[in-house]
Amino acid sequence: MTEPTWMDEEAGQFVRLYALTGGRTRSSGDDFDLIAMVTAIPESAGDGSGIGPEQRRILEIARFSASVADIASEVGLPLGVVRVLLGDLHDLGLIDVRSPVKVAPLPSERILKEVINGLRAL
């Protein structure tokens, strides 16, 4: 019986995605918007024990703030996996996540018609 190979000659070492997330597909990071800004919290970084190399890379990228989409692109992992890893980092208090600013709702059609009628009355 041959042992499984954990190396690919061209790509190097590889790990299945479910191994990176511990088999989880959801975490507290599932609600992270693509354009939410992630910033590493330097004072709580500690020794980094208990986190994997992918999460260390995420902390490096987030040192100067980056969006969730940018982080996924930089680490070369699917968005779902990155969200799980970000959720873990957030739960550990290693990152701060700022959701995008909500845009004010558009005025209703009724209000716009009243404005137009008011302008016509002038």
mmCIF file with all atom_site columns, C-alpha atoms in Angstrom, residues 50-97:
data_model
loop_
_atom_site.group_PDB
_atom_site.id
_atom_site.type_symbol
_atom_site.label_atom_id
_atom_site.label_alt_id
_atom_site.label_comp_id
_atom_site.label_asym_id
_atom_site.label_entity_id
_atom_site.label_seq_id
_atom_site.pdbx_PDB_ins_code
_atom_site.Cartn_x
_atom_site.Cartn_y
_atom_site.Cartn_z
_atom_site.occupancy
_atom_site.B_iso_or_equiv
_atom_site.pdbx_formal_charge
_atom_site.auth_seq_id
_atom_site.auth_comp_id
_atom_site.auth_asym_id
_atom_site.auth_atom_id
_atom_site.pdbx_PDB_model_num
ATOM 1  C CA . GLY A 1 50 ? -3.619  28.236 17.761 1.00 0.00 ? 50 GLY A CA 1
ATOM 2  C CA . ILE A 1 51 ? -3.956  29.768 14.320 1.00 0.00 ? 51 ILE A CA 1
ATOM 3  C CA . GLY A 1 52 ? -2.808  28.348 11.020 1.00 0.00 ? 52 GLY A CA 1
ATOM 4  C CA . PRO A 1 53 ? -0.552  29.817 8.357  1.00 0.00 ? 53 PRO A CA 1
ATOM 5  C CA . GLU A 1 54 ? -3.536  30.978 6.311  1.00 0.00 ? 54 GLU A CA 1
ATOM 6  C CA . GLN A 1 55 ? -4.848  32.961 9.262  1.00 0.00 ? 55 GLN A CA 1
ATOM 7  C CA . ARG A 1 56 ? -1.389  34.423 9.881  1.00 0.00 ? 56 ARG A CA 1
ATOM 8  C CA . ARG A 1 57 ? -1.349  35.521 6.243  1.00 0.00 ? 57 ARG A CA 1
ATOM 9  C CA . ILE A 1 58 ? -4.783  37.109 6.691  1.00 0.00 ? 58 ILE A CA 1
ATOM 10 C CA . LEU A 1 59 ? -3.468  39.023 9.718  1.00 0.00 ? 59 LEU A CA 1
ATOM 11 C CA . GLU A 1 60 ? -0.530  40.254 7.626  1.00 0.00 ? 60 GLU A CA 1
ATOM 12 C CA . ILE A 1 61 ? -2.855  41.487 4.888  1.00 0.00 ? 61 ILE A CA 1
ATOM 13 C CA . ALA A 1 62 ? -5.250  43.094 7.385  1.00 0.00 ? 62 ALA A CA 1
ATOM 14 C CA . ARG A 1 63 ? -2.460  44.968 9.144  1.00 0.00 ? 63 ARG A CA 1
ATOM 15 C CA . PHE A 1 64 ? -3.303  48.071 7.087  1.00 0.00 ? 64 PHE A CA 1
ATOM 16 C CA . SER A 1 65 ? -7.010  47.242 6.500  1.00 0.00 ? 65 SER A CA 1
ATOM 17 C CA . ALA A 1 66 ? -8.369  45.325 3.547  1.00 0.00 ? 66 ALA A CA 1
ATOM 18 C CA . SER A 1 67 ? -11.794 44.297 2.326  1.00 0.00 ? 67 SER A CA 1
ATOM 19 C CA . VAL A 1 68 ? -13.025 40.720 2.664  1.00 0.00 ? 68 VAL A CA 1
ATOM 20 C CA . ALA A 1 69 ? -12.887 40.350 -1.134 1.00 0.00 ? 69 ALA A CA 1
ATOM 21 C CA . ASP A 1 70 ? -9.284  41.626 -1.266 1.00 0.00 ? 70 ASP A CA 1
ATOM 22 C CA . ILE A 1 71 ? -8.230  39.215 1.459  1.00 0.00 ? 71 ILE A CA 1
ATOM 23 C CA . ALA A 1 72 ? -9.823  36.263 -0.355 1.00 0.00 ? 72 ALA A CA 1
ATOM 24 C CA . SER A 1 73 ? -8.013  37.284 -3.523 1.00 0.00 ? 73 SER A CA 1
ATOM 25 C CA . GLU A 1 74 ? -4.652  37.712 -1.792 1.00 0.00 ? 74 GLU A CA 1
ATOM 26 C CA . VAL A 1 75 ? -4.702  34.363 0.025  1.00 0.00 ? 75 VAL A CA 1
ATOM 27 C CA . GLY A 1 76 ? -6.081  32.546 -3.013 1.00 0.00 ? 76 GLY A CA 1
ATOM 28 C CA . LEU A 1 77 ? -8.877  30.780 -1.154 1.00 0.00 ? 77 LEU A CA 1
ATOM 29 C CA . PRO A 1 78 ? -12.617 30.655 -1.865 1.00 0.00 ? 78 PRO A CA 1
ATOM 30 C CA . LEU A 1 79 ? -14.697 33.346 -0.210 1.00 0.00 ? 79 LEU A CA 1
ATOM 31 C CA . GLY A 1 80 ? -16.588 30.867 1.972  1.00 0.00 ? 80 GLY A CA 1
ATOM 32 C CA . VAL A 1 81 ? -13.356 29.497 3.425  1.00 0.00 ? 81 VAL A CA 1
ATOM 33 C CA . VAL A 1 82 ? -11.998 33.002 4.039  1.00 0.00 ? 82 VAL A CA 1
ATOM 34 C CA . ARG A 1 83 ? -15.219 33.983 5.822  1.00 0.00 ? 83 ARG A CA 1
ATOM 35 C CA . VAL A 1 84 ? -14.886 30.991 8.165  1.00 0.00 ? 84 VAL A CA 1
ATOM 36 C CA . LEU A 1 85 ? -11.237 31.870 8.888  1.00 0.00 ? 85 LEU A CA 1
ATOM 37 C CA . LEU A 1 86 ? -12.144 35.538 9.425  1.00 0.00 ? 86 LEU A CA 1
ATOM 38 C CA . GLY A 1 87 ? -14.929 34.504 11.790 1.00 0.00 ? 87 GLY A CA 1
ATOM 39 C CA . ASP A 1 88 ? -12.445 32.499 13.838 1.00 0.00 ? 88 ASP A CA 1
ATOM 40 C CA . LEU A 1 89 ? -10.015 35.426 13.969 1.00 0.00 ? 89 LEU A CA 1
ATOM 41 C CA . HIS A 1 90 ? -12.841 37.761 14.966 1.00 0.00 ? 90 HIS A CA 1
ATOM 42 C CA . ASP A 1 91 ? -13.973 35.382 17.718 1.00 0.00 ? 91 ASP A CA 1
ATOM 43 C CA . LEU A 1 92 ? -10.368 35.325 19.021 1.00 0.00 ? 92 LEU A CA 1
ATOM 44 C CA . GLY A 1 93 ? -10.324 39.135 19.075 1.00 0.00 ? 93 GLY A CA 1
ATOM 45 C CA . LEU A 1 94 ? -7.502  39.379 16.530 1.00 0.00 ? 94 LEU A CA 1
ATOM 46 C CA . ILE A 1 95 ? -9.364  41.429 13.923 1.00 0.00 ? 95 ILE A CA 1
ATOM 47 C CA . ASP A 1 96 ? -11.886 44.234 13.790 1.00 0.00 ? 96 ASP A CA 1
ATOM 48 C CA . VAL A 1 97 ? -14.510 44.164 11.032 1.00 0.00 ? 97 VAL A CA 1
#
